[in-house]
Structure formats: C-alpha cells, structure tokens
Amino acid sequence: FNSNRVNLRYTPRQMCLLSARITESSRKIVLAIVESDTNDYGMEDKKAMGFDGTGKSKSGSKKKESKGDDEAMDMDMEDSDEEEKKDGADDEEDDEDDDDNTRQTPIRGPIPSEKGRWGSCVRLVDPADACSTLDCVEMNRNEAALCCASVRFHSRGGESLLAVGTVTGMTMHPLGHRESHVVLYRVVNGERLQLLHRTKVDNDGDKDIGPVLSLVHFQGRLLVGIGRTVRLYEMGKRQLLKKCELRGLPAMVKTLQAAGDRAYVGDMMHSIQFLRYDSTGNRLVLVAKDRNPRPVTCTELLDINTVAVGDKFGNVSILRLPRGADVGAIDVTGTRALWDSSREDATPKLETLCTYHVGEVVTSMTRASLVAGGAESLIYVTVTGRVGAFVPFTSREDVEFYTSLEGYLRAEAPRPTGRDPQAYRSYYAPMKHVVDGDLCDAYGQLPYDARQKIAERLDRSVGEVMKKLEDTKNALL
C-alpha cells in the first residue's frame, strides 16, 4: 500500500471528501478532517500561555545568536586560528541541529484544571499533493468538532458544502454540554474554508436533544442526529431551517446513512433503525428496527435493504430488511394507529444474515475495491490499526470448498491457547454465514502430512488447495 503521513494537532474524529469547484469546467477533490481533544487547550490559549510544542522559535533564535558570535570571533582571529574555530563552530552547529530535531517532537501541553475544556480544529487536505494541508480553522474556545459531512443543498445549485457538528463545554462524567451547533463551510477555489453561518441547536430543556454526533446528506437537505432526535434541515440565508424531526429514539444517534427516501440510524445501545421520509406529510416514519441490542460504532450501507454494523464489542453483523416489511410498516407516530402500535409486532424486525467476532473494536467500514476492475469487498479498520476485509463468495463451489476446509482445520490446526476457533469467533453471538479466513490461512503452516491428509478429503492436491487460497487473496489485493 502507498501511505502518506499527516501531522495533526488533535485526535481525528471523522473525515469526508468534498468536490470543490475551481472553474466552471474543472473540479478538485479535497479531504476535510475534524479534530478534537478533551482536557486540552486550544491553539490560541496555548500561544497566550507562551507554550510552543515544537520549540522552533527558541531554537531559531539560539542559532542566530551562535552564528553571530562565531562570525565576530572569526574576524579577530588569525588565519591558522580561524580554521580551528570554524571546525569547532561546525561541531557546535551539528549538536544544535540534533537538539533542534528533538525539540520538534510534539509534546503534550498544559492540562486544564477544570472540566469541559476542549481543543479542536477543522483541517483541509489535498490528497493529490501528498496530503498537504491547505487550510486549518481553529474552533472557538471549549468547542469540539465531533462529526462532518459533505452536503449539497438544492437551493445552492448542488454546490458541495462542509457541515460540521460541534459541542461546547462537553463533559463525560456526568455526560452533559452547554450548547451544540451545526456549522457550514464553503470551500473557496479548493484552497481554503469560508464560514457561511452557524446554527444553534435549541434543546428547550428536552432530554431527547443532546450533542450533534452524526450528519448526512439527504435528498438535497441535511439530516442531523441530535441526541435521541433525528432532524431534517434546509438551507437558509442566516441559519439552517428545521423542516421535520423524529424524537424518542431509544438512545443517542451515533451513525447516519441515507439512500433514496430512507435513512439508517445507528444508536449507542439499541442497534439500527430504518426510517422513511414521507414527502406528502413532511415527516419521518420508523420502518423497522433490530431485535438484538448492539452498541453501534460504525455502519456501511450494502444495498437499500442491507446494512453492515460494527459494535464496540468487536462484532460485525449484516442486517437486512425483510421483503414487504416497508409496505406493511405501521406509523406509530400517528393517532389512527394507536391501537395497532401496542402490538408486539407493530414494527417489523430486521433479519441477521451474518455475524462474526473480529476481536477488536471496529472503528470504520467501507465498501470498496482495492484492485481496478475487481469485485467490491467490505473493508474495515480496528482501533489498533488493523485493516481487514470481508470478501463475498460468488459461487456455490467456493462456499462448499472453504466451509469444508475450515471444518477440517478446526481439528488439525494448532491451538496456541488451547481454545476452539469457532468458540472464539462466536464470543458474543454464534458465528453465522462467515468463513474464518485466518484459520484457512493456517493451512500453509501445517506439516506436509497434515496438508496432504486435508487435501485428500477435499478431493484435491496440495498445490490446488494452495492455489485456491492465493487466488482469493489476489482477487482482493
């Protein structure tokens, strides 16, 4: 893989791609990153305190003083003494360069004494130019940017704008905040960010209104997850205009996905809810929900009825809306369905197609192809930096081959910890419709006799089994 390193001020929270218009016929793709850290001061407060994390200014002034002193001394020395002094000055400059390199290492600034202190910024990066930083906008004091999204309002002619969800004075224990905002930026000439307006999220003392944790573009508007409420906004001249909302969700909204007239909401405790936007009544209707609780960390839409979910316990699940459930869904928000809404089966339940325990917290997922012209796979990353993929099988032959190989390797493969691989992959829920690729990869590490024994059971040779494993890897990479 080709990787580029970008030095950031704070911890990155979320990123999104923007299509910036350079001229009428040309566009530029830029990457927006929101960063924030708790128990930290902002850049302006650090500069006011005289804190410099790199120490470049101090080292630069010392360099100038040392060079000036050396030049003054060299003018008074003889020719023979000048050479010795120059050699000594060169050695001192080398030592100062080494000290300067150590000073350039970022260090932690002063820790605030009170709670609710945040440092945050919004960074604009050019992926085509080695991920160089184009612009970096520091947020207000104690304001944290937690999420971002690219949105194209119909009233703005389809121009890509950057929407950022911020929280001011947020505390973790107990969980609370002073106010939340949705900030809109415009990318000017693909080089800098221009503030359009800030919209304050009014809570009015309602416990359902909380911090802004998720944003998504939805039919030329902006869909925002605010605490336990999903709200739809339209573009206005001075601020965003609220069009409709759905309150009373089970927990805080963590993720949002959109496709057509549907929205896919993932909360922190009760898994996924499918919503549908009714344009005639200008309202959001609950279509279906998951029957099993899952603390969602990330989601990825596979098709209009299927979604992949990662939770904080290290599980990846594939959920699907049953056929015909969207038509038979009962709108529990209306008064006419009051009698039907009291039934247990009032809201359709999602079906669980696949379940797999990765073993680490999955922080992000995306559907992509790593090879030009190759089939799409579900790529995921974990909290420790591991990158993995779920490759879909396209034929029944592949399913039978890998299922049989996995079954034989459960008995033949060595167990360093003495634990059954299937029991580990079914740590929280039984593994379903997923083949353990790590276990199948252990075939090449077995002794030749064991490989020959397994190959005979599969009615293949050892070379054919190894070639099958390599072809699957090459199809992904």
PDB file of C-alpha atoms in Angstrom, residues 130-257:
ATOM      1  CA  ALA A 130       0.960  14.126  -0.734  1.00  0.00           C
ATOM      2  CA  CYS A 131      -1.879  15.038   1.651  1.00  0.00           C
ATOM      3  CA  SER A 132      -0.550  18.558   2.202  1.00  0.00           C
ATOM      4  CA  THR A 133      -2.573  20.848   4.455  1.00  0.00           C
ATOM      5  CA  LEU A 134      -4.409  23.580   2.544  1.00  0.00           C
ATOM      6  CA  ASP A 135      -6.198  25.288   5.435  1.00  0.00           C
ATOM      7  CA  CYS A 136      -6.734  24.740   9.155  1.00  0.00           C
ATOM      8  CA  VAL A 137      -9.522  26.549  11.020  1.00  0.00           C
ATOM      9  CA  GLU A 138      -9.341  26.575  14.819  1.00  0.00           C
ATOM     10  CA  MET A 139     -12.660  26.254  16.603  1.00  0.00           C
ATOM     11  CA  ASN A 140     -13.880  28.563  19.360  1.00  0.00           C
ATOM     12  CA  ARG A 141     -12.836  28.138  22.969  1.00  0.00           C
ATOM     13  CA  ASN A 142     -14.037  24.847  24.533  1.00  0.00           C
ATOM     14  CA  GLU A 143     -15.812  23.934  21.286  1.00  0.00           C
ATOM     15  CA  ALA A 144     -15.254  20.421  19.927  1.00  0.00           C
ATOM     16  CA  ALA A 145     -15.927  19.307  16.346  1.00  0.00           C
ATOM     17  CA  LEU A 146     -17.134  15.696  16.523  1.00  0.00           C
ATOM     18  CA  CYS A 147     -18.554  14.923  13.059  1.00  0.00           C
ATOM     19  CA  CYS A 148     -18.644  16.235   9.499  1.00  0.00           C
ATOM     20  CA  ALA A 149     -20.359  15.532   6.193  1.00  0.00           C
ATOM     21  CA  SER A 150     -20.489  16.786   2.628  1.00  0.00           C
ATOM     22  CA  VAL A 151     -23.918  18.222   1.815  1.00  0.00           C
ATOM     23  CA  ARG A 152     -25.368  19.606  -1.429  1.00  0.00           C
ATOM     24  CA  PHE A 153     -28.417  21.801  -0.938  1.00  0.00           C
ATOM     25  CA  HIS A 154     -30.752  22.220  -3.893  1.00  0.00           C
ATOM     26  CA  SER A 155     -31.072  25.912  -3.077  1.00  0.00           C
ATOM     27  CA  ARG A 156     -27.284  26.328  -3.554  1.00  0.00           C
ATOM     28  CA  GLY A 157     -27.257  24.758  -7.002  1.00  0.00           C
ATOM     29  CA  GLY A 158     -25.705  21.477  -5.873  1.00  0.00           C
ATOM     30  CA  GLU A 159     -22.504  23.041  -4.525  1.00  0.00           C
ATOM     31  CA  SER A 160     -20.642  20.796  -2.068  1.00  0.00           C
ATOM     32  CA  LEU A 161     -20.585  22.360   1.388  1.00  0.00           C
ATOM     33  CA  LEU A 162     -18.916  21.117   4.558  1.00  0.00           C
ATOM     34  CA  ALA A 163     -21.251  20.634   7.528  1.00  0.00           C
ATOM     35  CA  VAL A 164     -19.570  20.260  10.935  1.00  0.00           C
ATOM     36  CA  GLY A 165     -21.315  19.262  14.161  1.00  0.00           C
ATOM     37  CA  THR A 166     -19.831  20.915  17.255  1.00  0.00           C
ATOM     38  CA  VAL A 167     -20.417  20.747  21.004  1.00  0.00           C
ATOM     39  CA  THR A 168     -19.386  23.411  23.526  1.00  0.00           C
ATOM     40  CA  GLY A 169     -18.360  22.611  27.091  1.00  0.00           C
ATOM     41  CA  MET A 170     -18.991  18.879  26.842  1.00  0.00           C
ATOM     42  CA  THR A 171     -18.237  16.764  29.940  1.00  0.00           C
ATOM     43  CA  MET A 172     -18.048  12.960  30.049  1.00  0.00           C
ATOM     44  CA  HIS A 173     -18.798  12.181  33.707  1.00  0.00           C
ATOM     45  CA  PRO A 174     -21.549  13.159  34.037  1.00  0.00           C
ATOM     46  CA  LEU A 175     -22.428  13.457  30.355  1.00  0.00           C
ATOM     47  CA  GLY A 176     -23.538  16.997  29.544  1.00  0.00           C
ATOM     48  CA  HIS A 177     -22.865  20.054  27.430  1.00  0.00           C
ATOM     49  CA  ARG A 178     -23.787  23.719  27.248  1.00  0.00           C
ATOM     50  CA  GLU A 179     -24.809  24.064  23.600  1.00  0.00           C
ATOM     51  CA  SER A 180     -24.477  22.435  20.186  1.00  0.00           C
ATOM     52  CA  HIS A 181     -24.086  23.938  16.723  1.00  0.00           C
ATOM     53  CA  VAL A 182     -24.134  22.908  13.083  1.00  0.00           C
ATOM     54  CA  VAL A 183     -21.516  24.956  11.219  1.00  0.00           C
ATOM     55  CA  LEU A 184     -21.490  25.298   7.420  1.00  0.00           C
ATOM     56  CA  TYR A 185     -18.302  25.990   5.471  1.00  0.00           C
ATOM     57  CA  ARG A 186     -17.713  26.631   1.792  1.00  0.00           C
ATOM     58  CA  VAL A 187     -14.519  25.561   0.012  1.00  0.00           C
ATOM     59  CA  VAL A 188     -13.191  28.543  -1.953  1.00  0.00           C
ATOM     60  CA  ASN A 189     -11.117  27.666  -5.036  1.00  0.00           C
ATOM     61  CA  GLY A 190     -10.258  24.321  -3.442  1.00  0.00           C
ATOM     62  CA  GLU A 191      -7.771  26.035  -1.103  1.00  0.00           C
ATOM     63  CA  ARG A 192      -9.476  27.484   1.978  1.00  0.00           C
ATOM     64  CA  LEU A 193     -12.617  27.287   4.084  1.00  0.00           C
ATOM     65  CA  GLN A 194     -15.129  30.119   4.247  1.00  0.00           C
ATOM     66  CA  LEU A 195     -17.667  30.252   7.093  1.00  0.00           C
ATOM     67  CA  LEU A 196     -21.246  30.608   5.868  1.00  0.00           C
ATOM     68  CA  HIS A 197     -23.230  30.507   9.122  1.00  0.00           C
ATOM     69  CA  ARG A 198     -23.658  28.747  12.462  1.00  0.00           C
ATOM     70  CA  THR A 199     -26.962  27.224  13.575  1.00  0.00           C
ATOM     71  CA  LYS A 200     -27.551  26.685  17.273  1.00  0.00           C
ATOM     72  CA  VAL A 201     -29.441  23.511  18.156  1.00  0.00           C
ATOM     73  CA  ASP A 202     -32.170  24.520  20.608  1.00  0.00           C
ATOM     74  CA  ASN A 203     -32.815  21.985  23.338  1.00  0.00           C
ATOM     75  CA  ASP A 204     -35.584  23.815  25.269  1.00  0.00           C
ATOM     76  CA  GLY A 205     -34.847  21.594  28.260  1.00  0.00           C
ATOM     77  CA  ASP A 206     -35.758  18.423  26.340  1.00  0.00           C
ATOM     78  CA  LYS A 207     -33.716  15.356  27.317  1.00  0.00           C
ATOM     79  CA  ASP A 208     -34.040  13.960  23.779  1.00  0.00           C
ATOM     80  CA  ILE A 209     -31.968  16.863  22.416  1.00  0.00           C
ATOM     81  CA  GLY A 210     -28.273  16.210  23.011  1.00  0.00           C
ATOM     82  CA  PRO A 211     -24.927  16.680  21.271  1.00  0.00           C
ATOM     83  CA  VAL A 212     -24.604  16.534  17.485  1.00  0.00           C
ATOM     84  CA  LEU A 213     -22.837  13.234  16.759  1.00  0.00           C
ATOM     85  CA  SER A 214     -23.758  12.453  13.133  1.00  0.00           C
ATOM     86  CA  LEU A 215     -24.576  14.221   9.859  1.00  0.00           C
ATOM     87  CA  VAL A 216     -25.543  13.018   6.387  1.00  0.00           C
ATOM     88  CA  HIS A 217     -26.750  14.457   3.078  1.00  0.00           C
ATOM     89  CA  PHE A 218     -30.392  13.513   2.468  1.00  0.00           C
ATOM     90  CA  GLN A 219     -32.326  14.450  -0.689  1.00  0.00           C
ATOM     91  CA  GLY A 220     -30.789  17.901  -1.083  1.00  0.00           C
ATOM     92  CA  ARG A 221     -31.064  18.592   2.655  1.00  0.00           C
ATOM     93  CA  LEU A 222     -29.105  17.872   5.817  1.00  0.00           C
ATOM     94  CA  LEU A 223     -30.120  15.099   8.218  1.00  0.00           C
ATOM     95  CA  VAL A 224     -28.692  15.587  11.713  1.00  0.00           C
ATOM     96  CA  GLY A 225     -28.544  13.223  14.679  1.00  0.00           C
ATOM     97  CA  ILE A 226     -29.014  15.330  17.832  1.00  0.00           C
ATOM     98  CA  GLY A 227     -29.042  13.202  20.961  1.00  0.00           C
ATOM     99  CA  ARG A 228     -32.079  10.908  20.660  1.00  0.00           C
ATOM    100  CA  THR A 229     -33.598  13.007  17.866  1.00  0.00           C
ATOM    101  CA  VAL A 230     -33.185  12.909  14.091  1.00  0.00           C
ATOM    102  CA  ARG A 231     -33.840  16.298  12.493  1.00  0.00           C
ATOM    103  CA  LEU A 232     -34.021  17.421   8.855  1.00  0.00           C
ATOM    104  CA  TYR A 233     -32.666  20.869   7.942  1.00  0.00           C
ATOM    105  CA  GLU A 234     -32.952  23.065   4.851  1.00  0.00           C
ATOM    106  CA  MET A 235     -30.510  25.791   3.789  1.00  0.00           C
ATOM    107  CA  GLY A 236     -31.356  29.336   4.892  1.00  0.00           C
ATOM    108  CA  LYS A 237     -29.727  32.723   4.437  1.00  0.00           C
ATOM    109  CA  ARG A 238     -28.668  33.231   8.067  1.00  0.00           C
ATOM    110  CA  GLN A 239     -29.028  29.754   9.500  1.00  0.00           C
ATOM    111  CA  LEU A 240     -30.402  26.288   8.791  1.00  0.00           C
ATOM    112  CA  LEU A 241     -34.193  25.924   8.771  1.00  0.00           C
ATOM    113  CA  LYS A 242     -35.807  22.996  10.605  1.00  0.00           C
ATOM    114  CA  LYS A 243     -38.250  21.084   8.381  1.00  0.00           C
ATOM    115  CA  CYS A 244     -39.207  17.982  10.417  1.00  0.00           C
ATOM    116  CA  GLU A 245     -37.873  15.696  13.127  1.00  0.00           C
ATOM    117  CA  LEU A 246     -38.395  12.332  14.813  1.00  0.00           C
ATOM    118  CA  ARG A 247     -37.955  12.226  18.586  1.00  0.00           C
ATOM    119  CA  GLY A 248     -37.955   9.458  21.156  1.00  0.00           C
ATOM    120  CA  LEU A 249     -35.315   7.125  19.738  1.00  0.00           C
ATOM    121  CA  PRO A 250     -34.014   4.535  22.230  1.00  0.00           C
ATOM    122  CA  ALA A 251     -30.514   6.024  22.636  1.00  0.00           C
ATOM    123  CA  MET A 252     -28.190   8.706  21.269  1.00  0.00           C
ATOM    124  CA  VAL A 253     -27.766   8.616  17.495  1.00  0.00           C
ATOM    125  CA  LYS A 254     -24.194   7.594  16.610  1.00  0.00           C
ATOM    126  CA  THR A 255     -24.270   6.961  12.845  1.00  0.00           C
ATOM    127  CA  LEU A 256     -26.422   8.047   9.908  1.00  0.00           C
ATOM    128  CA  GLN A 257     -26.641   6.647   6.382  1.00  0.00           C
TER     129      GLN A 257
END
